[in-house]
Every structure is written in structure tokens, then in C-alpha cells.
Amino acid sequence: MFNSLSDRLTATFKNLRTKGRLSESDVNKTVRDIRLALLDADVALPVVKEFTSAVRERALGAEVSGALNPAQQVVKIVNDELVSILGGETRKLRLAKNPPTVIMLAGLQGSGKTTLAGKLGKFLKDQGQTPLLVAADLQRPNAVTQLEVVGQRAGVPVFAPERGNIAGHDAVTGAIEGTRSFGDPVAVAEAGIQEACNKLYSVVIVDTAGRLAVDENLMQQAADIRAAIQPDEVLFVIDAMIGQAAVDTAEAFLHGVDFTGVVLSKLDGDARGGAALSVASVTGRPIMFASTGEGVKDFEVFHPDRMASRILDMGDVLTLIEQAEKAFDQRHVQEMERKFLAQEDFTFDDFLQQMAAIKKMGSLKSMLGMMPGMGQMRAQLDALDEREFDRVEAMVQSMTPFERTHPKQINGSRRARIAKGSGVTASEVNALLERFGEAQKMMKSLARGGGIPGMPGLGGGAGKKGRQPAPQRKKSKSGNPAKRAAEARESAAKGSGGSAFGTPSGTSRLDASALDTSQLPPGFEKFLGK
């Protein structure tokens, strides 16, 4: 979503890193580049003016002029201001003291309200809540059916006493004959709250109708529903790809419905993303959630600081860690740790479990994109074919249980059978087995503390013999005869001192008469010359 903006800001800051001091002209040029980057990203003009003004004022102040690294200080200022216009801090849902908590969704038609209702329900269900979806969109054809399908995928029940508008189709031509309207959305919303109270649901999510454009009927209907159900949260769902129209739409809903938070949908799109940088600043309402894909699990809490870090290509490692904690089974992690410490072989069964956990985390491209500096490798990320992992999984699934735990026993005929069963060539199976063998060697090397082979920085570049210590420089002799004689006596005393085998200090290695041999084995004295 923010690729273009991120690339331009990264290029701007790259030019600053070569300067030891920043003059006023350097700051003005940087601010001008930031302004152009924001405008190109479809950020609203008032937001751009406020943002660049704050950056310029701080960049010309004492915090930059007195900094050891002015370029990094400017990056910090831009990061702080981005966090500010994105809402400042993470805003969580306010749950009612006396359940059920009522959440109302509002927005334009096509913004993704119905799909987001299922995602929000799944999100709350995973947190231990018992949500109920209420189908109060009775105007868009088959909106109730869509909510039921989404609820089924999310595993969340749907309350739908009315079917709403149902498009009729000619059985021969397939053309739409007309629509039939049923039900009152306000009455359905009220009935949904009563249903939640009767069956002890903890959260109610009310899906309301949208329009192709802002109109008075939409606003009045949404206002009537809000007045009737008194929701704890009103979430305004907005398409992140809407561009400059985001501000006008958000302001219209703010005055017509008075929402409490914003949800960005379609954040995984390739649009410029100016809506995300404009809505929170213009309306004063925080962005609370973001929809990042089509699946019911592609939904996350919006963290302004993490989003700013992504835009500046500094990564989002915290979100990556949170996703990993959800995806990886703790018992499996402990078992892998035990096998690692015991230096047991990493098997293909372990590999399949790791693959399954990674799939739970979502798209591999999105995960790699959360790593710092990956914006500079965007071409390589775009070229990454995630279907390759499906082919690898197919090859492993084509192996027998014995072959998965004994990969070295896979001979030519077995490889041909695996290739045929997974729809790949024998050379691809050979390549997989070769890479897997290297992975096993690497894990054993790490378990022994030897590091990764071929990478000296990680402890594996010294080889089996180990890295040779640097030769010690021979100490030069003093020109003073008396001092030189004293150094010679000191050297001789050190040479006759304790050895690595326990020779007492002050005893010559050639003189073993002073050694206590009472604890030595019988007959061992002859080796000491006694």
C-alpha cells in the first residue's frame, strides 16, 4: 500500500546521510521532497501542510543542530510526526461493563463492511468473546446471504430474521427481473440486541447498509439505527484505496453518524494509501483496525508507531513476533528445542510442521516485508513465487513415513516414485534432498556451538581446526645492561614456574624430587626419574 511513499522517503533520507551538518537549504529541500511524496500518495492537502510545517520547524531547531547525527535525527522527527497524524497511540475496543458490547459498522457500499464484520467476529472470538453478527443491511441484494457465508467461514453465528432485497433472475436468460424489499433495519438491529441478551452473547456486531455515494437517506437510516441500539462503538469502514475522496466521505459520516473509530479495508492493495494518512488527522478519530487480505484471519489491530515504521522501511518486527506466537504451537516449539539441544536429526515431519505454522502466519511476502530494510529488495520480493512452497510440500507428502525420518535411505527408485507422486521432476527431488541435508548439517553445527558453516561472523568460518591465535610479538630487550639482566632473571623464574600439568611453582620441570608421588599409581615414579 505504501510502497511508493516508502521508496521516495527512503531516497530522500539517503541523501541526508552523506552530510555531517544540515544547513537551512538542506532542510528546505528535504521538506520539499517529503511534501511531494505525500501529495503523490494522495494525502489530503491540509494534512500535508500541517505535517511538513511541523517537520520543518523541528528540523531547524536545536534537536537537529546539536545532534551527533543530524540525518538520523531528521528521520526520527519524520517518524514522530507520522505516528502523530496516524493517531498517536493504539486504540483498543471499549467493551461494555454489562454485556453485550454493541458494535455498529458504517460506511459506503463496496468498502468491505460485510466481510469485515466476519473478520472482526473471528478476531473477538479468538480473544475469548462470544460474538453475534446481525444482518441489518436489507437493501443491497443478497447482503444477508453474504453475511451468512462470511459468518460460517469465521465460525461466528449470524442473526438474520429478514432476507432483505433478493434479486430475481430469469431462468433462461439470467437477467435480473427485479428486487423485493423486506424488513425494517432498525427493528432487526433491536431484535439482534435482544437475541444477544437472551442467549448470552458477549458482543453484537451490526452490519448496516451502504450506498454508492453519500446521501441523506443513508445517513438518516444509520442515525436511526444508532439512536435505537445505543452502540458502544461505531466503526467507520473505509476503503484504503479511495484516495482524496476519503476526507470528504469521512467528514460526511462524522457529522451524520458520529463514529468513534476507523477501520481501513483493502490495506493490501497497490494504491497510494493517502486515506490512511488523512482520515485520522482530519476527523480526530483513531484508526483502530486494518484489513490486510481476503481471508477471515487477514485482520489486525492498527498500531500507528508500527505503521510509521513500515512506511519508513524500518520494519515491523513486533507484529511479526506476535503472528509467530499465534501460529507456532508451544508444545511443538519445546519439542524442537529438545531435539536441537540433543542434536537429534531434523526430519521431514518436523519440516511439515514448520511449513504449516508459517502458512498460519499468512503470506510469506507480507512477513518478509515486515523485516527492516526489505523495501530495498522489493523487486526480489515481488519475484518470489510462493507456489514453490506448495511444490516442496507436495514432494514431502509423497514420501512414506520411513522416508521422512530416514532421508538418506531414499535411493533412485524412491526418488522417481516421489517425483511422480508430486508432479515434479526427479532433479527437483534431488535438489530438495540436497538442501535438506545441508540444513541438517547446519542445525547440528549450531547445536554444537560451531555456528553456521561458511559464515565467520556467525562462528562457522574457522573450520574444524579452529581459528589460529594471532602470533605474539617478541618483546624487545632493554638497552640498559642492569635492566636487561633483571629481565633475564625474571624470564628464567617464569620458565621454571608452574606448568599446565600441575608442577608446583618454583620447581624446575627437570627436578621432580620435590613432587609428592604418594597419590600416583605404583611404578609411576620411574617416569619421573626417581
Short mmCIF file of C-alpha atoms in Angstrom, two decimals:
data_model
loop_
_atom_site.label_atom_id
_atom_site.label_comp_id
_atom_site.label_asym_id
_atom_site.label_seq_id
_atom_site.Cartn_x
_atom_site.Cartn_y
_atom_site.Cartn_z
CA MET A 1 0.00 0.00 0.00
CA PHE A 2 2.72 2.49 0.95
CA ASN A 3 5.41 1.25 -1.45
CA SER A 4 5.64 4.46 -3.48
CA LEU A 5 5.68 6.72 -0.42
CA SER A 6 8.20 4.49 1.35
CA ASP A 7 10.55 4.45 -1.66
CA ARG A 8 10.51 8.23 -2.04
CA LEU A 9 11.08 8.91 1.65
CA THR A 10 13.90 6.36 1.79
CA ALA A 11 15.61 8.04 -1.19
CA THR A 12 15.23 11.44 0.48
CA PHE A 13 16.86 10.30 3.72
CA LYS A 14 19.63 8.52 1.84
CA ASN A 15 20.82 11.86 0.50
CA LEU A 16 20.98 13.26 4.04
CA ARG A 17 23.28 10.55 5.42
CA THR A 18 26.27 11.91 3.50
CA LYS A 19 26.10 15.26 5.29
CA GLY A 20 27.80 15.92 8.60
CA ARG A 21 25.77 19.09 9.18
CA LEU A 22 22.43 20.20 7.77
CA SER A 23 22.02 23.74 6.54
CA GLU A 24 18.69 25.51 6.19
CA SER A 25 18.74 24.85 2.44
CA ASP A 26 19.24 21.10 3.11
CA VAL A 27 16.24 21.09 5.44
CA ASN A 28 14.10 23.03 2.94
CA LYS A 29 14.98 20.60 0.16
CA THR A 30 14.18 17.62 2.37
CA VAL A 31 10.84 19.09 3.42
CA ARG A 32 10.01 19.84 -0.22
CA ASP A 33 10.76 16.23 -1.20
CA ILE A 34 8.58 14.98 1.67
CA ARG A 35 5.75 17.28 0.57
CA LEU A 36 5.88 15.97 -3.00
CA ALA A 37 5.99 12.37 -1.76
CA LEU A 38 2.90 12.87 0.43
CA LEU A 39 0.95 14.65 -2.32
CA ASP A 40 1.85 11.89 -4.76
CA ALA A 41 0.48 9.39 -2.21
CA ASP A 42 -2.92 11.16 -2.27
CA VAL A 43 -2.62 12.54 1.24
CA ALA A 44 -5.05 15.40 1.83
CA LEU A 45 -3.54 18.86 1.29
CA PRO A 46 -4.35 20.20 4.81
CA VAL A 47 -2.63 17.18 6.33
CA VAL A 48 0.42 17.68 4.09
CA LYS A 49 0.74 21.33 5.09
CA GLU A 50 0.43 20.57 8.80
CA PHE A 51 2.90 17.67 8.57
CA THR A 52 5.63 19.46 6.60
CA SER A 53 5.31 22.58 8.74
CA ALA A 54 5.89 20.57 11.92
CA VAL A 55 8.84 18.70 10.37
CA ARG A 56 10.49 21.91 9.13
CA GLU A 57 10.08 23.67 12.46
CA ARG A 58 11.62 20.80 14.41
CA ALA A 59 14.36 20.15 11.82
CA LEU A 60 15.59 23.75 12.10
CA GLY A 61 15.53 23.61 15.88
CA ALA A 62 18.16 22.73 18.45
CA GLU A 63 17.42 18.97 18.46
CA VAL A 64 18.95 18.64 14.97
CA SER A 65 21.64 21.31 15.05
CA GLY A 66 23.10 19.87 18.25
CA ALA A 67 22.78 16.21 17.26
CA LEU A 68 25.77 14.00 16.54
CA ASN A 69 23.98 12.54 13.52
CA PRO A 70 21.60 15.15 12.04
CA ALA A 71 20.29 12.79 9.31
CA GLN A 72 19.11 10.22 11.85
CA GLN A 73 17.54 12.98 13.91
CA VAL A 74 15.51 14.14 10.89
CA VAL A 75 14.34 10.57 10.29
CA LYS A 76 13.26 10.43 13.95
CA ILE A 77 11.32 13.68 13.56
CA VAL A 78 9.52 12.39 10.46
CA ASN A 79 8.73 9.14 12.26
CA ASP A 80 7.30 11.02 15.26
CA GLU A 81 5.11 13.21 13.04
CA LEU A 82 3.88 10.18 11.06
CA VAL A 83 2.87 8.50 14.30
CA SER A 84 1.07 11.69 15.30
CA ILE A 85 -1.04 12.03 12.13
CA LEU A 86 -1.84 8.28 12.24
CA GLY A 87 -3.45 8.67 15.65
CA GLY A 88 -0.60 8.80 18.13
CA GLU A 89 -1.25 5.60 20.05
CA THR A 90 -3.02 2.28 19.67
CA ARG A 91 -6.73 2.47 20.44
CA LYS A 92 -8.46 -0.72 21.61
CA LEU A 93 -12.14 -1.59 21.66
CA ARG A 94 -14.10 -0.35 24.65
CA LEU A 95 -16.03 -3.32 25.98
CA ALA A 96 -19.23 -2.68 27.91
CA LYS A 97 -19.24 -3.32 31.65
CA ASN A 98 -22.54 -5.12 31.27
CA PRO A 99 -22.56 -7.35 28.16
CA PRO A 100 -23.36 -7.41 25.36
CA THR A 101 -20.97 -4.89 23.84
CA VAL A 102 -22.69 -3.40 20.78
CA ILE A 103 -20.53 -2.52 17.74
CA MET A 104 -22.11 -0.82 14.73
CA LEU A 105 -20.42 -0.78 11.30
CA ALA A 106 -20.98 2.12 8.89
CA GLY A 107 -19.55 3.10 5.51
CA LEU A 108 -20.07 3.28 1.78
CA GLN A 109 -21.20 0.32 -0.27
CA GLY A 110 -18.21 -1.63 -1.51
CA SER A 111 -15.96 -0.55 1.35
CA GLY A 112 -15.95 -4.09 2.76
CA LYS A 113 -18.28 -3.78 5.77
CA THR A 114 -19.88 -7.21 5.46
CA THR A 115 -16.58 -9.05 5.02
CA LEU A 116 -15.06 -7.03 7.84
CA ALA A 117 -17.94 -7.99 10.15
CA GLY A 118 -16.85 -11.63 9.85
CA LYS A 119 -13.18 -10.74 10.37
CA LEU A 120 -13.98 -8.70 13.47
CA GLY A 121 -16.14 -11.54 14.78
CA LYS A 122 -13.30 -14.02 14.26
CA PHE A 123 -10.84 -11.64 15.94
CA LEU A 124 -13.07 -11.28 19.02
CA LYS A 125 -13.80 -15.00 19.13
CA ASP A 126 -10.06 -15.74 19.26
CA GLN A 127 -9.86 -13.40 22.26
CA GLY A 128 -12.41 -15.44 24.18
CA GLN A 129 -15.53 -13.40 23.35
CA THR A 130 -18.80 -14.84 22.02
CA PRO A 131 -19.81 -12.55 19.13
CA LEU A 132 -23.08 -12.45 17.19
CA LEU A 133 -23.41 -10.90 13.72
CA VAL A 134 -26.66 -9.05 12.96
CA ALA A 135 -27.73 -8.67 9.32
CA ALA A 136 -29.24 -5.15 9.26
CA ASP A 137 -28.30 -4.45 5.62
CA LEU A 138 -31.66 -5.17 3.99
CA GLN A 139 -31.21 -3.03 0.88
CA ARG A 140 -28.23 -4.39 -1.03
CA PRO A 141 -29.30 -7.54 -2.92
CA ASN A 142 -28.19 -10.76 -1.17
CA ALA A 143 -26.27 -8.84 1.53
CA VAL A 144 -27.83 -11.08 4.20
CA THR A 145 -26.71 -14.21 2.34
CA GLN A 146 -23.19 -12.82 2.03
CA LEU A 147 -23.02 -12.14 5.78
CA GLU A 148 -24.17 -15.70 6.49
CA VAL A 149 -21.42 -17.10 4.26
CA VAL A 150 -18.79 -14.87 5.90
CA GLY A 151 -20.05 -15.81 9.37
CA GLN A 152 -19.84 -19.50 8.52
CA ARG A 153 -16.22 -19.12 7.39
CA ALA A 154 -15.37 -17.23 10.56
CA GLY A 155 -17.25 -19.65 12.80
CA VAL A 156 -19.49 -16.88 14.14
CA PRO A 157 -23.33 -17.17 14.31
CA VAL A 158 -25.49 -14.75 12.29
CA PHE A 159 -28.88 -13.35 13.33
CA ALA A 160 -30.93 -12.76 10.16
CA PRO A 161 -34.72 -12.72 10.72
CA GLU A 162 -35.27 -10.88 7.41
CA ARG A 163 -33.85 -11.74 3.98
CA GLY A 164 -33.74 -8.15 2.68
CA ASN A 165 -33.56 -7.43 -1.03
CA ILE A 166 -33.41 -10.62 -3.10
CA ALA A 167 -32.52 -10.22 -6.76
CA GLY A 168 -34.75 -12.26 -9.06
CA HIS A 169 -33.20 -13.87 -12.16
CA ASP A 170 -34.83 -15.11 -15.34
CA ALA A 171 -34.33 -18.88 -15.53
CA VAL A 172 -33.50 -18.74 -19.27
CA THR A 173 -31.57 -15.51 -19.85
CA GLY A 174 -30.20 -15.00 -16.33
CA ALA A 175 -31.19 -11.34 -16.41
CA ILE A 176 -32.26 -9.60 -13.20
CA GLU A 177 -36.04 -9.32 -13.21
CA GLY A 178 -36.33 -7.10 -10.18
CA THR A 179 -35.86 -6.95 -6.43
CA ARG A 180 -38.13 -7.43 -3.48
CA SER A 181 -37.66 -5.50 -0.26
CA PHE A 182 -38.47 -6.93 3.15
CA GLY A 183 -37.99 -5.80 6.73
CA ASP A 184 -37.05 -2.77 8.77
CA PRO A 185 -33.29 -2.49 9.52
CA VAL A 186 -33.91 -0.60 12.79
CA ALA A 187 -36.24 -3.33 14.05
CA VAL A 188 -33.76 -6.03 13.00
CA ALA A 189 -30.93 -4.28 14.87
CA GLU A 190 -33.06 -4.02 18.03
CA ALA A 191 -34.11 -7.66 17.73
CA GLY A 192 -30.44 -8.64 17.36
CA ILE A 193 -29.58 -6.95 20.66
CA GLN A 194 -32.44 -8.76 22.38
CA GLU A 195 -31.29 -12.07 20.87
CA ALA A 196 -27.79 -11.50 22.27
CA CYS A 197 -29.20 -10.75 25.72
CA ASN A 198 -31.39 -13.86 25.69
CA LYS A 199 -28.60 -16.22 24.55
CA LEU A 200 -25.78 -14.51 26.50
CA TYR A 201 -23.60 -13.37 23.59
CA SER A 202 -20.89 -11.00 24.82
CA VAL A 203 -20.53 -8.89 21.63
CA VAL A 204 -23.02 -7.85 18.93
CA ILE A 205 -21.73 -6.65 15.54
CA VAL A 206 -24.41 -4.87 13.50
CA ASP A 207 -23.83 -4.74 9.73
CA THR A 208 -25.68 -1.75 8.21
CA ALA A 209 -26.48 -0.74 4.65
CA GLY A 210 -24.18 1.31 2.44
CA ARG A 211 -24.58 3.39 -0.70
CA LEU A 212 -22.53 4.04 -3.80
CA ALA A 213 -22.27 7.68 -2.65
CA VAL A 214 -23.09 9.72 0.43
CA ASP A 215 -26.80 10.62 0.56
CA GLU A 216 -29.33 11.79 3.12
CA ASN A 217 -31.29 8.53 3.21
CA LEU A 218 -28.18 6.53 4.13
CA MET A 219 -27.23 8.94 6.88
CA GLN A 220 -30.73 9.06 8.30
CA GLN A 221 -31.03 5.28 8.37
CA ALA A 222 -27.63 4.91 10.06
CA ALA A 223 -28.55 7.65 12.57
CA ASP A 224 -31.86 5.91 13.34
CA ILE A 225 -30.09 2.59 13.98
CA ARG A 226 -27.57 4.28 16.25
CA ALA A 227 -30.28 6.04 18.23
CA ALA A 228 -32.20 2.79 18.63
CA ILE A 229 -29.39 0.46 19.76
CA GLN A 230 -27.04 2.94 21.51
CA PRO A 231 -23.82 1.20 20.39
CA ASP A 232 -20.65 1.21 22.49
CA GLU A 233 -18.54 1.61 19.34
CA VAL A 234 -19.38 2.92 15.87
CA LEU A 235 -16.70 1.86 13.41
CA PHE A 236 -16.42 3.69 10.10
CA VAL A 237 -15.16 1.25 7.46
CA ILE A 238 -13.29 2.99 4.64
CA ASP A 239 -11.57 1.64 1.57
CA ALA A 240 -7.86 2.49 1.86
CA MET A 241 -7.71 2.77 -1.94
CA ILE A 242 -10.29 5.57 -2.14
CA GLY A 243 -7.70 8.35 -2.41
CA GLN A 244 -8.56 12.04 -1.95
CA ALA A 245 -12.29 11.26 -1.58
CA ALA A 246 -11.54 9.66 1.79
CA VAL A 247 -11.56 13.00 3.60
CA ASP A 248 -14.94 14.17 2.26
CA THR A 249 -16.53 10.79 2.92
CA ALA A 250 -15.13 10.59 6.45
CA GLU A 251 -16.31 14.09 7.32
CA ALA A 252 -19.80 13.33 5.99
CA PHE A 253 -20.11 10.22 8.15
CA LEU A 254 -18.60 12.04 11.13
CA HIS A 255 -21.35 14.66 11.04
CA GLY A 256 -24.11 12.23 10.06
CA VAL A 257 -23.35 9.26 12.34
CA ASP A 258 -20.52 10.44 14.63
CA PHE A 259 -18.34 7.32 14.55
CA THR A 260 -15.86 6.51 17.34
CA GLY A 261 -13.15 4.74 15.30
CA VAL A 262 -11.94 3.95 11.79
CA VAL A 263 -11.25 0.60 10.13
CA LEU A 264 -9.11 0.56 6.98
CA SER A 265 -10.05 -2.15 4.49
CA LYS A 266 -8.05 -3.39 1.48
CA LEU A 267 -4.77 -2.26 3.01
CA ASP A 268 -3.05 -4.96 0.96
CA GLY A 269 -3.88 -3.16 -2.30
CA ASP A 270 -1.43 -1.35 -4.54
CA ALA A 271 -2.99 2.11 -4.28
CA ARG A 272 -1.11 5.08 -2.86
CA GLY A 273 -2.55 4.86 0.63
CA GLY A 274 -3.24 8.52 1.31
CA ALA A 275 -6.52 7.68 3.04
CA ALA A 276 -4.72 6.10 5.97
CA LEU A 277 -2.61 9.22 6.45
CA SER A 278 -5.56 11.60 6.15
CA VAL A 279 -8.63 10.22 7.93
CA ALA A 280 -7.29 10.12 11.49
CA SER A 281 -5.80 13.60 11.28
CA VAL A 282 -8.85 15.24 9.67
CA THR A 283 -11.59 13.60 11.75
CA GLY A 284 -9.73 13.30 15.05
CA ARG A 285 -10.95 9.68 15.32
CA PRO A 286 -8.34 6.93 15.70
CA ILE A 287 -7.69 4.14 13.21
CA MET A 288 -8.40 1.00 15.22
CA PHE A 289 -8.15 -1.94 12.80
CA ALA A 290 -6.82 -2.77 9.36
CA SER A 291 -7.91 -5.44 6.90
CA THR A 292 -4.87 -6.83 5.08
CA GLY A 293 -6.29 -9.55 2.81
CA GLU A 294 -9.31 -11.56 1.73
CA GLY A 295 -9.19 -14.29 4.38
CA VAL A 296 -11.05 -14.03 7.68
CA LYS A 297 -7.70 -14.07 9.51
CA ASP A 298 -6.28 -11.16 7.48
CA PHE A 299 -7.21 -8.65 10.14
CA GLU A 300 -5.02 -6.85 12.67
CA VAL A 301 -5.01 -4.10 15.26
CA PHE A 302 -3.72 -0.82 13.84
CA HIS A 303 -0.60 0.42 15.63
CA PRO A 304 0.37 3.95 14.48
CA ASP A 305 4.01 3.57 15.54
CA ARG A 306 4.39 0.26 13.70
CA MET A 307 2.73 1.60 10.56
CA ALA A 308 5.04 4.62 10.57
CA SER A 309 7.98 2.25 10.92
CA ARG A 310 6.76 0.29 7.88
CA ILE A 311 6.41 3.46 5.80
CA LEU A 312 9.98 4.49 6.65
CA ASP A 313 11.25 0.97 5.75
CA MET A 314 12.29 0.27 9.33
CA GLY A 315 10.23 -2.91 9.51
CA ASP A 316 7.58 -4.13 11.91
CA VAL A 317 9.26 -6.86 13.91
CA LEU A 318 6.79 -6.68 16.83
CA THR A 319 3.84 -7.61 14.61
CA LEU A 320 5.91 -10.40 13.09
CA ILE A 321 6.68 -11.78 16.56
CA GLU A 322 3.00 -11.60 17.57
CA GLN A 323 1.96 -13.52 14.46
CA ALA A 324 4.62 -16.16 15.13
CA GLU A 325 3.45 -16.60 18.73
CA LYS A 326 -0.10 -17.23 17.50
CA ALA A 327 0.93 -19.61 14.72
CA PHE A 328 3.50 -21.84 16.44
CA ASP A 329 2.30 -24.44 18.89
CA GLN A 330 4.16 -24.10 22.19
CA ARG A 331 4.47 -27.86 22.67
CA HIS A 332 5.97 -28.25 19.21
CA VAL A 333 8.42 -25.42 19.91
CA GLN A 334 9.53 -27.15 23.12
CA GLU A 335 9.94 -30.45 21.30
CA MET A 336 12.04 -28.78 18.60
CA GLU A 337 14.17 -27.16 21.31
CA ARG A 338 14.71 -30.55 22.96
CA LYS A 339 15.74 -32.15 19.65
CA PHE A 340 18.04 -29.24 18.92
CA LEU A 341 19.83 -29.49 22.26
CA ALA A 342 20.04 -33.28 21.98
CA GLN A 343 21.49 -32.87 18.46
CA GLU A 344 18.83 -35.17 17.01
CA ASP A 345 18.23 -35.12 13.26
CA PHE A 346 15.77 -32.61 11.86
CA THR A 347 13.25 -34.72 9.90
CA PHE A 348 10.81 -34.02 7.11
CA ASP A 349 7.96 -34.44 9.61
CA ASP A 350 9.41 -31.51 11.56
CA PHE A 351 9.70 -29.64 8.28
CA LEU A 352 5.99 -30.17 7.51
CA GLN A 353 5.01 -28.83 10.93
CA GLN A 354 7.15 -25.75 10.39
CA MET A 355 5.56 -25.21 6.97
CA ALA A 356 2.07 -25.47 8.45
CA ALA A 357 2.91 -22.90 11.13
CA ILE A 358 4.33 -20.48 8.56
CA LYS A 359 1.16 -20.79 6.48
CA LYS A 360 -0.89 -19.86 9.54
CA MET A 361 1.08 -16.62 9.79
CA GLY A 362 -0.13 -15.56 6.34
CA SER A 363 1.62 -14.56 3.15
CA LEU A 364 5.37 -15.10 3.14
CA LYS A 365 5.82 -11.89 1.13
CA SER A 366 4.00 -9.86 3.77
CA MET A 367 6.08 -11.43 6.54
CA LEU A 368 9.35 -10.70 4.75
CA GLY A 369 8.10 -7.17 4.10
CA MET A 370 7.98 -6.59 7.85
CA MET A 371 11.74 -7.04 8.12
CA PRO A 372 13.80 -3.82 8.33
CA GLY A 373 15.31 -2.68 5.04
CA MET A 374 13.25 -5.05 2.88
CA GLY A 375 11.89 -2.10 0.92
CA GLN A 376 15.21 -2.04 -0.94
CA MET A 377 14.58 -5.65 -2.04
CA ARG A 378 11.04 -5.14 -3.25
CA ALA A 379 11.84 -6.44 -6.74
CA GLN A 380 13.10 -9.72 -5.29
CA LEU A 381 10.03 -9.98 -3.05
CA ASP A 382 7.69 -9.40 -5.98
CA ALA A 383 9.51 -12.11 -7.93
CA LEU A 384 9.11 -14.61 -5.08
CA ASP A 385 6.86 -17.47 -6.17
CA GLU A 386 5.04 -18.73 -3.09
CA ARG A 387 3.77 -21.72 -5.07
CA GLU A 388 7.26 -23.17 -4.74
CA PHE A 389 6.44 -23.97 -1.12
CA ASP A 390 3.37 -25.91 -2.27
CA ARG A 391 5.56 -27.98 -4.61
CA VAL A 392 8.02 -28.70 -1.80
CA GLU A 393 5.16 -29.71 0.49
CA ALA A 394 3.79 -32.00 -2.23
CA MET A 395 7.17 -33.74 -2.51
CA VAL A 396 7.35 -34.31 1.24
CA GLN A 397 3.74 -35.55 1.34
CA SER A 398 4.63 -38.08 -1.38
CA MET A 399 7.25 -39.68 0.91
CA THR A 400 6.46 -42.60 3.17
CA PRO A 401 6.74 -42.16 6.96
CA PHE A 402 10.01 -44.13 6.86
CA GLU A 403 11.45 -41.89 4.14
CA ARG A 404 10.58 -38.71 6.06
CA THR A 405 12.60 -39.84 9.06
CA HIS A 406 15.38 -41.54 7.02
CA PRO A 407 16.06 -39.22 4.04
CA LYS A 408 19.46 -40.84 3.42
CA GLN A 409 17.70 -44.11 2.52
CA ILE A 410 15.87 -42.50 -0.41
CA ASN A 411 17.51 -44.15 -3.42
CA GLY A 412 16.94 -43.62 -7.13
CA SER A 413 13.74 -45.65 -7.43
CA ARG A 414 12.24 -43.97 -4.37
CA ARG A 415 13.11 -40.56 -5.79
CA ALA A 416 11.41 -41.42 -9.07
CA ARG A 417 8.28 -42.51 -7.20
CA ILE A 418 8.25 -39.29 -5.11
CA ALA A 419 8.67 -37.17 -8.25
CA LYS A 420 5.81 -38.96 -9.99
CA GLY A 421 3.54 -38.69 -6.95
CA SER A 422 4.12 -34.95 -6.51
CA GLY A 423 4.11 -33.98 -10.20
CA VAL A 424 7.71 -32.74 -10.31
CA THR A 425 10.92 -33.93 -11.91
CA ALA A 426 13.49 -36.21 -10.28
CA SER A 427 16.04 -33.39 -10.37
CA GLU A 428 13.75 -31.25 -8.18
CA VAL A 429 13.54 -34.10 -5.65
CA ASN A 430 17.33 -34.40 -5.72
CA ALA A 431 17.68 -30.66 -5.12
CA LEU A 432 15.27 -30.83 -2.16
CA LEU A 433 17.15 -33.71 -0.55
CA GLU A 434 20.46 -31.92 -1.05
CA ARG A 435 19.19 -28.69 0.54
CA PHE A 436 17.62 -30.66 3.37
CA GLY A 437 20.92 -32.40 4.08
CA GLU A 438 22.69 -29.06 4.26
CA ALA A 439 20.01 -27.80 6.66
CA GLN A 440 20.57 -30.81 8.92
CA LYS A 441 24.31 -30.16 8.97
CA MET A 442 23.76 -26.51 9.80
CA MET A 443 21.44 -27.31 12.73
CA LYS A 444 23.92 -29.83 14.14
CA SER A 445 26.71 -27.28 13.82
CA LEU A 446 24.64 -24.70 15.67
CA ALA A 447 23.76 -27.20 18.40
CA ARG A 448 27.47 -27.92 18.94
CA GLY A 449 28.17 -24.19 19.13
CA GLY A 450 30.10 -24.20 15.88
CA GLY A 451 27.98 -21.59 14.14
CA ILE A 452 26.86 -21.64 10.53
CA PRO A 453 29.46 -23.17 8.16
CA GLY A 454 30.99 -20.69 5.76
CA MET A 455 29.92 -17.63 7.78
CA PRO A 456 32.81 -16.48 10.02
CA GLY A 457 30.69 -13.74 11.58
CA LEU A 458 28.37 -16.40 13.00
CA GLY A 459 31.09 -18.65 14.35
CA GLY A 460 31.37 -21.11 11.47
CA GLY A 461 34.21 -19.79 9.37
CA ALA A 462 37.17 -21.27 11.25
CA GLY A 463 36.69 -24.85 10.10
CA LYS A 464 37.36 -27.97 12.15
CA LYS A 465 40.81 -26.97 13.29
CA GLY A 466 39.56 -23.66 14.64
CA ARG A 467 40.95 -20.21 14.14
CA GLN A 468 44.69 -19.93 14.87
CA PRO A 469 45.61 -17.36 17.53
CA ALA A 470 47.48 -14.30 16.38
CA PRO A 471 51.24 -14.66 16.90
CA GLN A 472 52.57 -12.71 19.87
CA ARG A 473 55.14 -10.05 19.21
CA LYS A 474 58.51 -10.73 20.76
CA LYS A 475 59.34 -8.21 23.46
CA SER A 476 62.42 -6.14 22.64
CA LYS A 477 65.36 -6.14 25.05
CA SER A 478 66.26 -3.06 27.05
CA GLY A 479 69.40 -1.09 26.22
CA ASN A 480 70.27 -0.73 29.93
CA PRO A 481 72.60 -3.64 30.94
CA ALA A 482 71.30 -3.73 34.54
CA LYS A 483 67.66 -3.70 33.40
CA ARG A 484 68.39 -6.34 30.76
CA ALA A 485 69.93 -8.62 33.42
CA ALA A 486 66.85 -8.15 35.65
CA GLU A 487 64.54 -9.08 32.74
CA ALA A 488 66.61 -12.20 32.07
CA ARG A 489 66.30 -13.30 35.73
CA GLU A 490 62.52 -12.66 35.65
CA SER A 491 62.19 -14.69 32.44
CA ALA A 492 64.11 -17.58 33.93
CA ALA A 493 61.90 -17.54 37.02
CA LYS A 494 58.76 -17.70 34.84
CA GLY A 495 60.22 -20.57 32.83
CA SER A 496 60.69 -22.65 35.96
CA GLY A 497 57.24 -21.83 37.29
CA GLY A 498 54.01 -23.86 37.39
CA SER A 499 53.09 -25.88 34.33
CA ALA A 500 49.78 -26.81 32.84
CA PHE A 501 50.10 -30.25 34.40
CA GLY A 502 50.28 -29.08 37.99
CA THR A 503 54.01 -28.68 38.60
CA PRO A 504 54.45 -26.65 41.81
CA SER A 505 55.55 -23.07 41.39
CA GLY A 506 59.25 -22.55 41.83
CA THR A 507 60.11 -26.17 40.97
CA SER A 508 62.08 -26.91 37.83
CA ARG A 509 60.46 -29.20 35.29
CA LEU A 510 63.64 -31.32 35.24
CA ASP A 511 63.75 -31.65 39.02
CA ALA A 512 61.00 -33.99 40.16
CA SER A 513 62.45 -34.72 43.57
CA ALA A 514 60.11 -32.25 45.23
CA LEU A 515 56.98 -33.87 43.81
CA ASP A 516 54.61 -35.75 46.11
CA THR A 517 54.19 -39.17 44.47
CA SER A 518 52.05 -40.76 47.17
CA GLN A 519 48.92 -40.36 45.08
CA LEU A 520 50.47 -41.70 41.86
CA PRO A 521 49.92 -45.28 40.60
CA PRO A 522 52.54 -47.88 41.62
CA GLY A 523 55.59 -47.87 39.34
CA PHE A 524 54.88 -44.40 38.01
CA GLU A 525 57.93 -42.99 39.78
CA LYS A 526 60.31 -44.29 37.12
CA PHE A 527 58.77 -41.84 34.61
CA LEU A 528 59.77 -39.02 36.96
CA GLY A 529 63.37 -40.19 37.31
CA LYS A 530 63.01 -41.23 40.98
#
